[in-house]
Tab-separated table of C-alpha atoms in Angstrom:
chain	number	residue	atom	x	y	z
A	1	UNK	CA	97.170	-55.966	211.764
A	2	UNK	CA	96.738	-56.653	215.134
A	3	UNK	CA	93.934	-53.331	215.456
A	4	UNK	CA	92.035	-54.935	212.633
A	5	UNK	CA	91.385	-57.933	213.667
A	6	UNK	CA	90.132	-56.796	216.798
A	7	UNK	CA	87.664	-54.337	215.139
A	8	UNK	CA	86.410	-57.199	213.028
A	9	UNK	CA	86.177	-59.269	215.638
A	10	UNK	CA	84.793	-56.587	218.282
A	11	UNK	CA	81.824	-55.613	215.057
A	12	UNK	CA	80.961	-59.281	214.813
A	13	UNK	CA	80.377	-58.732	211.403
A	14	UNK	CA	79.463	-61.436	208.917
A	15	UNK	CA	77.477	-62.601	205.216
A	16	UNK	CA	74.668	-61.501	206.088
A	17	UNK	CA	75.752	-58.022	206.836
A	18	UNK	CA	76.058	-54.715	204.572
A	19	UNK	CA	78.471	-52.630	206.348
A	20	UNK	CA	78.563	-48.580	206.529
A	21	UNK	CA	81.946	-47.220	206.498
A	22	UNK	CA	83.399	-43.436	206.503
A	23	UNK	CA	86.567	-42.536	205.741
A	24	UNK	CA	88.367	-45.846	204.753
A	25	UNK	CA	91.544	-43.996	203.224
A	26	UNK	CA	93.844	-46.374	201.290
A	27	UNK	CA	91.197	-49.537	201.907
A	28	UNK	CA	92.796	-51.756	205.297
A	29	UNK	CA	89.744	-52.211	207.032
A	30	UNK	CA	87.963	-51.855	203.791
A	31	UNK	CA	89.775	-55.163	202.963
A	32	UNK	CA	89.038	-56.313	206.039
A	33	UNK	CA	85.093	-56.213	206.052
A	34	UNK	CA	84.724	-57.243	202.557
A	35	UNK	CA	86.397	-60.577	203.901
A	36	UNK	CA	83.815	-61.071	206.583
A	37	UNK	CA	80.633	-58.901	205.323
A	38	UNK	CA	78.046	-59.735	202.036
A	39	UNK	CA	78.601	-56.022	200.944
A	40	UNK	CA	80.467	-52.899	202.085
A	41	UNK	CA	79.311	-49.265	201.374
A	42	UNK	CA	82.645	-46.360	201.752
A	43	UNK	CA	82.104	-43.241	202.040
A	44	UNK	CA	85.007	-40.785	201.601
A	45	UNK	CA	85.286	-37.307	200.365
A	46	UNK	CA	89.124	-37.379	199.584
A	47	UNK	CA	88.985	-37.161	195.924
A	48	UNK	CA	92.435	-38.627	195.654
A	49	UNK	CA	91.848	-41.578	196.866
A	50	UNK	CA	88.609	-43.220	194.697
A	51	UNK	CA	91.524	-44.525	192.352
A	52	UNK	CA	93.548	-46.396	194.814
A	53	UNK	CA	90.176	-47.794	196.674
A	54	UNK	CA	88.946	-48.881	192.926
A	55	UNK	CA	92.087	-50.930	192.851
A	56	UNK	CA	92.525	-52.397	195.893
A	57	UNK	CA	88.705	-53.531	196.571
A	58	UNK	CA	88.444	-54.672	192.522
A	59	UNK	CA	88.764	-58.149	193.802
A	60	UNK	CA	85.189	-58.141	195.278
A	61	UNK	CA	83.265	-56.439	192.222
A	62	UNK	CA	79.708	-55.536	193.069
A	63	UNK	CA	80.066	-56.530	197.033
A	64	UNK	CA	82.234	-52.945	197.055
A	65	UNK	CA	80.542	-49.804	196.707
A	66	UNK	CA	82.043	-46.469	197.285
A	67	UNK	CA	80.547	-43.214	197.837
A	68	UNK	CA	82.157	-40.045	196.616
A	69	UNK	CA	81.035	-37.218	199.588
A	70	UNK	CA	80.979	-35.631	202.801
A	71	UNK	CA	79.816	-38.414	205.352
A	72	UNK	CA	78.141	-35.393	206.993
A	73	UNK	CA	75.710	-35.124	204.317
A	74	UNK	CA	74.925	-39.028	203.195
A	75	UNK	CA	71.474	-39.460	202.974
A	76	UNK	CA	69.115	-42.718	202.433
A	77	UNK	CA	69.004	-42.526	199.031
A	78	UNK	CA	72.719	-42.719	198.700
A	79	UNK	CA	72.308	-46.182	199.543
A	80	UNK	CA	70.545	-47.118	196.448
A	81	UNK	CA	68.205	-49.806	197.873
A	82	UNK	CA	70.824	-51.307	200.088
A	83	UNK	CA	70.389	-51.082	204.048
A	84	UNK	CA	74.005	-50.707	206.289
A	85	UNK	CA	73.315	-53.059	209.006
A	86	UNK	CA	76.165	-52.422	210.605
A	87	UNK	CA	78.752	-49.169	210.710
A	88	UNK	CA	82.255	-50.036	211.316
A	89	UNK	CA	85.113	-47.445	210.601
A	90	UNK	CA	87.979	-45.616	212.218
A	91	UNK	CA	86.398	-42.134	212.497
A	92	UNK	CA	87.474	-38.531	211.073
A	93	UNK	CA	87.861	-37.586	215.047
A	94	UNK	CA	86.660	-34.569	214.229
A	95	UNK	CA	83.138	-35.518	213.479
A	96	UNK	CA	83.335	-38.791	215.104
A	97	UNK	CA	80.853	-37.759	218.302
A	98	UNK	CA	78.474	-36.268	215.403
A	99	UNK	CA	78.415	-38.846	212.968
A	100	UNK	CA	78.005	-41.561	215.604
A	101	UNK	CA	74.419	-40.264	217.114
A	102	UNK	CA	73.023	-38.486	213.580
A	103	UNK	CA	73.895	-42.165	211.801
A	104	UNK	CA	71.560	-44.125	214.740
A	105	UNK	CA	69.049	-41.222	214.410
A	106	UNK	CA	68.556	-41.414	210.661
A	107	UNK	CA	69.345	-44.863	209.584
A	108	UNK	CA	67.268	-47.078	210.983
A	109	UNK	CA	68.810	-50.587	209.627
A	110	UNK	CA	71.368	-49.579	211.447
A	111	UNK	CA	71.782	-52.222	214.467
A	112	UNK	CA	75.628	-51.599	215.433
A	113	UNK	CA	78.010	-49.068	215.509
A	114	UNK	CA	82.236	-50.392	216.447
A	115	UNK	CA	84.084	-47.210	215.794
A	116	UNK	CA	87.880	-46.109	216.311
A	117	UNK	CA	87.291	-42.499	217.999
A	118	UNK	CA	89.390	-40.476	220.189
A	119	UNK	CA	89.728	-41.251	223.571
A	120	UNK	CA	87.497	-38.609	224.853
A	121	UNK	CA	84.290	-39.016	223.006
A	122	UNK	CA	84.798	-42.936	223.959
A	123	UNK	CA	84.628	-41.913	227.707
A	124	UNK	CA	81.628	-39.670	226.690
A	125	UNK	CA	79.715	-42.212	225.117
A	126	UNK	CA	80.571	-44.899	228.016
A	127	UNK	CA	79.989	-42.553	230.673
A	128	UNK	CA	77.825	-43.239	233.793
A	129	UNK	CA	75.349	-40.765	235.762
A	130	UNK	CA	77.116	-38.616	237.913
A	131	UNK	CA	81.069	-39.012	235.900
A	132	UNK	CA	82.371	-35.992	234.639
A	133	UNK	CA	82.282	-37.283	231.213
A	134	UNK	CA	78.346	-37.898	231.736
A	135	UNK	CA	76.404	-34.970	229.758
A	136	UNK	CA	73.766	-34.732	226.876
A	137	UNK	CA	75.972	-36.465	224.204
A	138	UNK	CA	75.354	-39.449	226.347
A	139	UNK	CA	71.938	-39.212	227.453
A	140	UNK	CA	70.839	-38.402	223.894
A	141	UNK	CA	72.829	-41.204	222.000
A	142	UNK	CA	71.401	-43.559	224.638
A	143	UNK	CA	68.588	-42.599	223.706
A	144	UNK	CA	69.471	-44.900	220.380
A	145	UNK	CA	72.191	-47.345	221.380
A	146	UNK	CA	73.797	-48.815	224.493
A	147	UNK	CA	77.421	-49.400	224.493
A	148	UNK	CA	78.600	-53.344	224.211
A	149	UNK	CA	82.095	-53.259	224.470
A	150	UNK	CA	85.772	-51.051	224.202
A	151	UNK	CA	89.389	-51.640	224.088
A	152	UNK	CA	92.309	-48.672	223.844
A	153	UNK	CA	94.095	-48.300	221.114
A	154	UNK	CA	97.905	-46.925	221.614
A	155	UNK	CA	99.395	-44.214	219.662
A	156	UNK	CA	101.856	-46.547	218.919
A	157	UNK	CA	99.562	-48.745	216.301
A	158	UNK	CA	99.832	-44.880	213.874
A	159	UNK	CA	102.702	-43.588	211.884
A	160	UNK	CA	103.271	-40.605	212.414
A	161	UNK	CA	102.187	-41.111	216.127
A	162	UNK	CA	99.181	-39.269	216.974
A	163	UNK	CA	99.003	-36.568	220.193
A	164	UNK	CA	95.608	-38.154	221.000
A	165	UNK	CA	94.673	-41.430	222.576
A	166	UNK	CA	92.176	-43.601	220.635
A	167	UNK	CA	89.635	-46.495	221.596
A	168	UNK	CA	87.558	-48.889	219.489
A	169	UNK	CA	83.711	-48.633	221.141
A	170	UNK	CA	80.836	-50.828	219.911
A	171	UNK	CA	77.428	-49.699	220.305
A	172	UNK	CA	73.759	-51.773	219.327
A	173	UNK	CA	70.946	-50.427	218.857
A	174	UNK	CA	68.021	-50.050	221.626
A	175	UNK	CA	64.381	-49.062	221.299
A	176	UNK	CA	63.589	-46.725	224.262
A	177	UNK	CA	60.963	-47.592	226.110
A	178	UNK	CA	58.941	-45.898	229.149
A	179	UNK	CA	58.448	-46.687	232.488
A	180	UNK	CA	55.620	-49.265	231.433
A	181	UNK	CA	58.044	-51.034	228.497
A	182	UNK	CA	56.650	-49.676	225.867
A	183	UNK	CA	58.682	-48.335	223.051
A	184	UNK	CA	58.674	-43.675	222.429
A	185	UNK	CA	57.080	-42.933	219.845
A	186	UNK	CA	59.736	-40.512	218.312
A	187	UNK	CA	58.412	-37.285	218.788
A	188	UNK	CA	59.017	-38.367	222.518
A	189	UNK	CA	62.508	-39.348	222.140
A	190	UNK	CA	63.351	-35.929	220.432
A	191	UNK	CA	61.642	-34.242	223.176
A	192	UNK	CA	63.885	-36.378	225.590
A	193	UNK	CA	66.450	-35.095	223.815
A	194	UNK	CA	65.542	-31.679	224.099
A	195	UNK	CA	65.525	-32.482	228.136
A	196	UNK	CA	69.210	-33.507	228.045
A	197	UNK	CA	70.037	-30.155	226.727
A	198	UNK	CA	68.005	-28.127	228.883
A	199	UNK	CA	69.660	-29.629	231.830
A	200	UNK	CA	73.233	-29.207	230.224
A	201	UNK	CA	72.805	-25.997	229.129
A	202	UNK	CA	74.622	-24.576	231.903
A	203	UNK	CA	76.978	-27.182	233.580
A	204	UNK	CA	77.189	-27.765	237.403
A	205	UNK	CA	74.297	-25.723	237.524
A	206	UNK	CA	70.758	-27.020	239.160
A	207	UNK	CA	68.521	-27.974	236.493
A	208	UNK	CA	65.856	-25.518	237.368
A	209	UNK	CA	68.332	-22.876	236.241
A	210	UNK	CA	69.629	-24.643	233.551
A	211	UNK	CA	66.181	-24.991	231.935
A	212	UNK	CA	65.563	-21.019	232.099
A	213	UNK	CA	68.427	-20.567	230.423
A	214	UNK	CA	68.156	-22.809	227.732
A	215	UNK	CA	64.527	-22.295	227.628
A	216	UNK	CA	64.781	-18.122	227.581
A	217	UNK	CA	66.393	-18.521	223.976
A	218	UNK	CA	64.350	-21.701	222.649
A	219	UNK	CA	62.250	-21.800	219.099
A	220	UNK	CA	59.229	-23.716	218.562
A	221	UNK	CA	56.600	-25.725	220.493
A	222	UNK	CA	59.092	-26.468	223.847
A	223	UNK	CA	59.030	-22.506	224.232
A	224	UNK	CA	55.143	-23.083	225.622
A	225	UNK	CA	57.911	-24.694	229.097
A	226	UNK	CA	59.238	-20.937	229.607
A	227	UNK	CA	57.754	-20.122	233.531
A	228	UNK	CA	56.640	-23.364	233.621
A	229	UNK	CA	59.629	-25.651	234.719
A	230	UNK	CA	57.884	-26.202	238.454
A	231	UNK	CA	55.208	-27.747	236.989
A	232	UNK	CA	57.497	-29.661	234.648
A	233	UNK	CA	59.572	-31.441	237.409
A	234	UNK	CA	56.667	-31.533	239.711
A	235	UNK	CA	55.257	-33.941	237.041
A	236	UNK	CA	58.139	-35.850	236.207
A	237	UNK	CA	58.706	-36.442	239.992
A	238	UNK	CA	62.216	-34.843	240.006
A	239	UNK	CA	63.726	-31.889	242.602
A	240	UNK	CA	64.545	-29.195	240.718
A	241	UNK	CA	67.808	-28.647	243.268
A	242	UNK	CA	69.140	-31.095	241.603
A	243	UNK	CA	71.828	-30.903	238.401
A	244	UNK	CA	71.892	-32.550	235.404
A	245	UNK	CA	74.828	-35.248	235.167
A	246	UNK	CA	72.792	-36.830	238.574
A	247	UNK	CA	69.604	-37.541	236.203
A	248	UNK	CA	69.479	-41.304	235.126
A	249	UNK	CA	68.640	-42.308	231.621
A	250	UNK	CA	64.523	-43.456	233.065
A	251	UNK	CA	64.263	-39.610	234.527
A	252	UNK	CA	65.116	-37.659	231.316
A	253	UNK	CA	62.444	-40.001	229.496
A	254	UNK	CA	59.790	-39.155	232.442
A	255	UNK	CA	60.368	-35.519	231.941
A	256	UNK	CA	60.623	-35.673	227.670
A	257	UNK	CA	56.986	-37.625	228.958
A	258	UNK	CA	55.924	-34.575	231.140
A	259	UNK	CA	57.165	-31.629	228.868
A	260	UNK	CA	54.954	-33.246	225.963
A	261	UNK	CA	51.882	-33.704	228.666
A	262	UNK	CA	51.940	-30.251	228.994
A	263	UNK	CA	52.893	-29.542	225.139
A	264	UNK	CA	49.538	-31.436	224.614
A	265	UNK	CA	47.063	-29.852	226.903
């Protein structure tokens, strides 16, 4: 299959790698990776299928593992000592955008992500400042990867045909860093996070009223912000006239930076 190989070749897996996939149905990419990869993990919660997977990936004995759940709820220990360095599936599209940015949050050994999603969350995640498809999904995953590559996917390659276009995206890990080069500690890269939905919270608005907003109904620590968002941009050196989607990648770090300042004090 034409799709396949392109994945494969798109993931660049090889030996070395152990390779994360969720939902790998009746096993063709699961064939696939096992060709090209030292070990492949499945996860799939279809509990017709475990038979049929059994089967097909018997050839490869211990190199296959497969993992009878929800990829929503896999955890670490799943993994039983082994560490995905790679995650390569076609995505459930309906947790596709989810899986993608909890996976890079949680699993560290994960260094790449080439994914079959629907069309829109591929624009999302390759989205530039100021697009219409630029919003906190992107900010925040870019906060853990930055995209490498993408190629469309016709809804000819599916029987039946879906009604949605697809696209194969590859993603690598990055360590974010401040304005200095030094890598956020994490507590400021969920903060950062915390930023992106502030200034989302109400689109096409300026960010000094999207922050109220969001901020009016916030738990925890980031609640201390509430009357304080002049300060906030003030510090961070951005005009709160501004909105949201204009806000580069380097400004929602320098306010995550300046909310925990204040947090601090």
């Amino acid at each position: 299959d034409a799709i396949i190989k392109k994945i494969i070749k798109l993931s660049d897996v090889g030996p070395d790698d152990c390779v994360l996939e969720v939902g790998p149905g009746i096993g063709t990419l699961t064939v696939a990776l096992l060709k090209h990869a030292g070990s492949v993990i499945s996860v799939e919660r279809d509990k017709d299928l475990p038979s049929v997977l059994a089967k097909t990936c018997a050839p490869w004995g211990d190199a296959f593992t497969l993992l009878c759940k929800d990829a929503l709820d896999l955890q670490v220990l799943d993994f039983e000592g082994k560490a995905p360095s790679r995650f390569v599936s076609n995505l459930p599209y309906a947790v596709a955008a989810t899986l993608i940015l909890d996976y890079f949050e949680r699993f560290e050994s994960i260094q790449s992500a080439t994914v079959m999603v629907q069309k829109e969350v591929a624009d999302r995640i390759m989205a530039k400042v100021s697009s219409k498809d630029y919003g906190a999904y992107t900010v925040k995953l870019g906060m853990y990867a930055k995209p490498q590559g993408r190629f469309a996917v016709s809804a000819g390659n599916f029987y039946p045909p879906p009604r949605v276009e697809s696209a194969v995206v590859r993603l690598d890990r990055e360590t974010p860093c401040n304005a200095s080069g030094d890598p956020l500690e994490q507590r400021l890269v969920e903060l950062t996070c915390r930023m992106a939905d502030a200034a989302f919270a109400t689109r096409r608005k300026t960010i000094s009223n999207s922050f109220k907003t969001y901020l009016s109904g916030a738990q925890g620590p980031i609640s201390e912000l509430t009357g304080r968002t002049g300060e906030l941009f003030e510090r961070a050196s951005i005009d709160p006239r501004r909105r949201g989607e204009t806000l580069s990648h380097e400004e929602f770090i320098a306010l995550g930076m300046a909310a925990d300042a204040m947090m601090q004090a």
